[in-house]
């Protein structure tokens, strides 16, 4: 299983089972040419593509697949709406394989589940970035308020002080703990 890198047309491996030696290095060096017939077909397809005789299929002439000795191949896109966010592939290296409808449904379900996982990971990462940006903004605001020579305070609608800066504490003569809650 692999996903498309968010910042460019490259593969990011997600998971694998019995991955041939050197294949991950191959993925690192291969870019996704959107005009390549295999990539264009993968972007259009809605369901898994099965190649029982993949070694002799001209559609599979791709730099990555040239480095993998394969007899049969199954490729399924991972889609989020209209976007392909990755793919799922199964290769038979030593013998040809005819794919059953059950195998195709299973791979399709796995690809849908993985796509949801990718989306969840992206949403969590975006939420973390937004939280980090908010914390940095709050730290800058707090530093600005604490280091100004003017009194800055926050009060509720009843006039009760909720927060006050160091200048306000210094000029009032009261300790901060006593000022918080005063009207």
Coordinates of C-alpha atoms in Angstrom, one line a residue, residues 1-174:
X1 CA 0.0 0.0 0.0
X2 CA 1.3 3.5 -0.8
X3 CA 0.0 7.0 -0.8
X4 CA 0.7 10.0 -3.0
X5 CA 2.9 12.6 -1.2
X6 CA 1.0 15.7 -0.4
X7 CA 3.8 18.0 -1.8
X8 CA 4.5 16.2 -5.0
X9 CA 4.0 13.3 -7.4
X10 CA 5.9 10.6 -5.5
X11 CA 5.1 7.4 -3.7
X12 CA 5.1 7.1 0.1
X13 CA 5.1 3.4 1.2
X14 CA 2.5 2.7 3.9
X15 CA 2.5 -1.0 4.5
X16 CA 3.7 -4.1 2.8
X17 CA 3.9 -7.9 3.1
X18 CA 6.7 -9.9 1.5
X19 CA 8.0 -6.8 -0.2
X20 CA 10.9 -7.8 -2.6
X21 CA 14.3 -6.4 -1.6
X22 CA 15.0 -3.1 -3.3
X23 CA 11.4 -2.3 -4.2
X24 CA 11.1 0.5 -1.5
X25 CA 14.3 2.1 -2.8
X26 CA 12.7 2.0 -6.3
X27 CA 9.6 3.7 -5.0
X28 CA 11.8 6.5 -3.5
X29 CA 13.3 7.2 -7.0
X30 CA 10.1 7.0 -9.1
X31 CA 7.9 10.0 -9.7
X32 CA 4.3 9.8 -10.8
X33 CA 4.1 11.1 -14.3
X34 CA 0.4 12.0 -14.7
X35 CA 0.6 11.5 -18.4
X36 CA 1.9 7.9 -18.2
X37 CA -0.8 5.5 -19.5
X38 CA -0.8 3.4 -16.3
X39 CA -1.0 6.4 -14.0
X40 CA -3.7 8.0 -16.1
X41 CA -5.7 4.8 -16.0
X42 CA -5.2 4.4 -12.3
X43 CA -6.5 8.0 -11.8
X44 CA -9.6 7.2 -13.9
X45 CA -10.5 3.8 -12.5
X46 CA -13.0 3.4 -9.8
X47 CA -12.5 -0.3 -9.1
X48 CA -9.4 -2.6 -8.9
X49 CA -7.6 -3.4 -12.1
X50 CA -6.5 -7.0 -12.5
X51 CA -3.8 -8.2 -14.8
X52 CA -3.6 -12.0 -14.8
X53 CA -0.7 -11.8 -17.4
X54 CA 0.9 -8.6 -16.2
X55 CA 4.4 -9.4 -17.5
X56 CA 3.0 -9.2 -21.1
X57 CA 0.6 -6.3 -20.7
X58 CA 1.8 -3.1 -22.5
X59 CA -0.2 -0.9 -20.1
X60 CA 2.2 -2.0 -17.3
X61 CA 5.3 -0.6 -18.9
X62 CA 6.2 1.7 -16.0
X63 CA 9.7 2.4 -14.6
X64 CA 8.7 1.0 -11.2
X65 CA 7.2 -2.2 -12.6
X66 CA 10.3 -2.8 -14.9
X67 CA 12.3 -3.3 -11.7
X68 CA 9.8 -5.9 -10.3
X69 CA 9.6 -9.3 -11.9
X70 CA 5.9 -10.0 -11.9
X71 CA 3.5 -12.5 -13.5
X72 CA 0.1 -11.2 -12.3
X73 CA -0.8 -7.9 -10.8
X74 CA -3.7 -6.3 -9.0
X75 CA -3.9 -2.5 -8.6
X76 CA -6.6 -0.6 -6.7
X77 CA -6.8 3.1 -6.2
X78 CA -7.3 4.7 -2.7
X79 CA -9.9 7.4 -3.4
X80 CA -11.2 10.3 -1.3
X81 CA -14.0 11.7 -3.3
X82 CA -12.6 12.4 -6.7
X83 CA -8.9 12.4 -5.6
X84 CA -6.6 9.4 -5.7
X85 CA -4.6 9.6 -2.5
X86 CA -2.8 6.3 -2.9
X87 CA -3.1 2.8 -4.1
X88 CA -3.0 -0.8 -3.1
X89 CA -1.2 -3.4 -5.2
X90 CA -0.7 -7.1 -5.0
X91 CA 1.8 -8.9 -7.2
X92 CA 2.3 -12.6 -8.0
X93 CA 6.0 -13.0 -8.7
X94 CA 6.4 -16.7 -9.4
X95 CA 3.2 -17.7 -11.1
X96 CA 0.2 -16.3 -12.9
X97 CA -3.0 -15.7 -11.0
X98 CA -6.6 -15.3 -12.1
X99 CA -8.4 -12.9 -9.8
X100 CA -11.8 -13.9 -8.3
X101 CA -14.6 -11.4 -7.7
X102 CA -14.2 -12.0 -3.9
X103 CA -10.5 -11.0 -4.1
X104 CA -11.4 -7.9 -6.0
X105 CA -14.1 -6.9 -3.5
X106 CA -11.7 -7.6 -0.6
X107 CA -9.0 -5.4 -2.1
X108 CA -11.5 -2.7 -2.9
X109 CA -12.7 -2.7 0.7
X110 CA -9.1 -2.5 2.0
X111 CA -8.3 0.4 -0.3
X112 CA -11.4 2.3 0.9
X113 CA -10.5 1.7 4.6
X114 CA -6.9 2.8 4.0
X115 CA -8.1 6.0 2.2
X116 CA -10.2 6.9 5.2
X117 CA -7.1 6.3 7.4
X118 CA -5.0 8.6 5.2
X119 CA -7.7 11.3 5.4
X120 CA -7.9 10.9 9.2
X121 CA -4.1 11.2 9.5
X122 CA -4.2 14.3 7.4
X123 CA -6.9 15.9 9.4
X124 CA -5.1 15.1 12.7
X125 CA -1.9 16.6 11.3
X126 CA -3.8 19.7 10.2
X127 CA -5.4 20.1 13.6
X128 CA -2.0 19.7 15.3
X129 CA -0.5 22.4 13.0
X130 CA -3.4 24.7 13.7
X131 CA -3.0 24.1 17.5
X132 CA 0.7 24.8 17.2
X133 CA 0.1 28.0 15.3
X134 CA -2.5 29.1 17.9
X135 CA -0.2 28.4 20.8
X136 CA 2.6 30.4 19.1
X137 CA 0.2 33.3 18.4
X138 CA -1.0 33.2 22.0
X139 CA 2.6 33.2 23.3
X140 CA 3.4 36.2 21.1
X141 CA 0.3 38.0 22.3
X142 CA 1.0 37.2 26.0
X143 CA 4.6 38.4 25.7
X144 CA 3.4 41.6 24.1
X145 CA 0.8 42.3 26.8
X146 CA 3.1 41.4 29.7
X147 CA 6.0 43.6 28.4
X148 CA 4.0 46.8 27.7
X149 CA 4.3 49.6 30.2
X150 CA 0.5 50.3 30.1
X151 CA -2.1 48.6 32.2
X152 CA -3.8 45.9 30.2
X153 CA -6.6 43.9 31.7
X154 CA -9.6 41.8 30.7
X155 CA -12.9 42.0 32.6
X156 CA -16.2 40.3 32.2
X157 CA -19.5 42.1 31.5
X158 CA -19.9 42.9 35.2
X159 CA -16.6 44.6 35.4
X160 CA -14.8 41.8 37.3
X161 CA -11.1 41.5 36.4
X162 CA -10.3 38.2 34.8
X163 CA -6.7 38.9 33.7
X164 CA -4.2 41.7 34.2
X165 CA -0.7 42.3 33.0
X166 CA 2.4 42.9 35.2
X167 CA 2.2 46.7 34.7
X168 CA -1.3 46.7 36.1
X169 CA -0.2 44.6 39.1
X170 CA 2.8 46.9 39.7
X171 CA 0.9 50.2 39.4
X172 CA -2.1 49.0 41.4
X173 CA -0.1 47.9 44.5
X174 CA -2.2 44.8 44.8

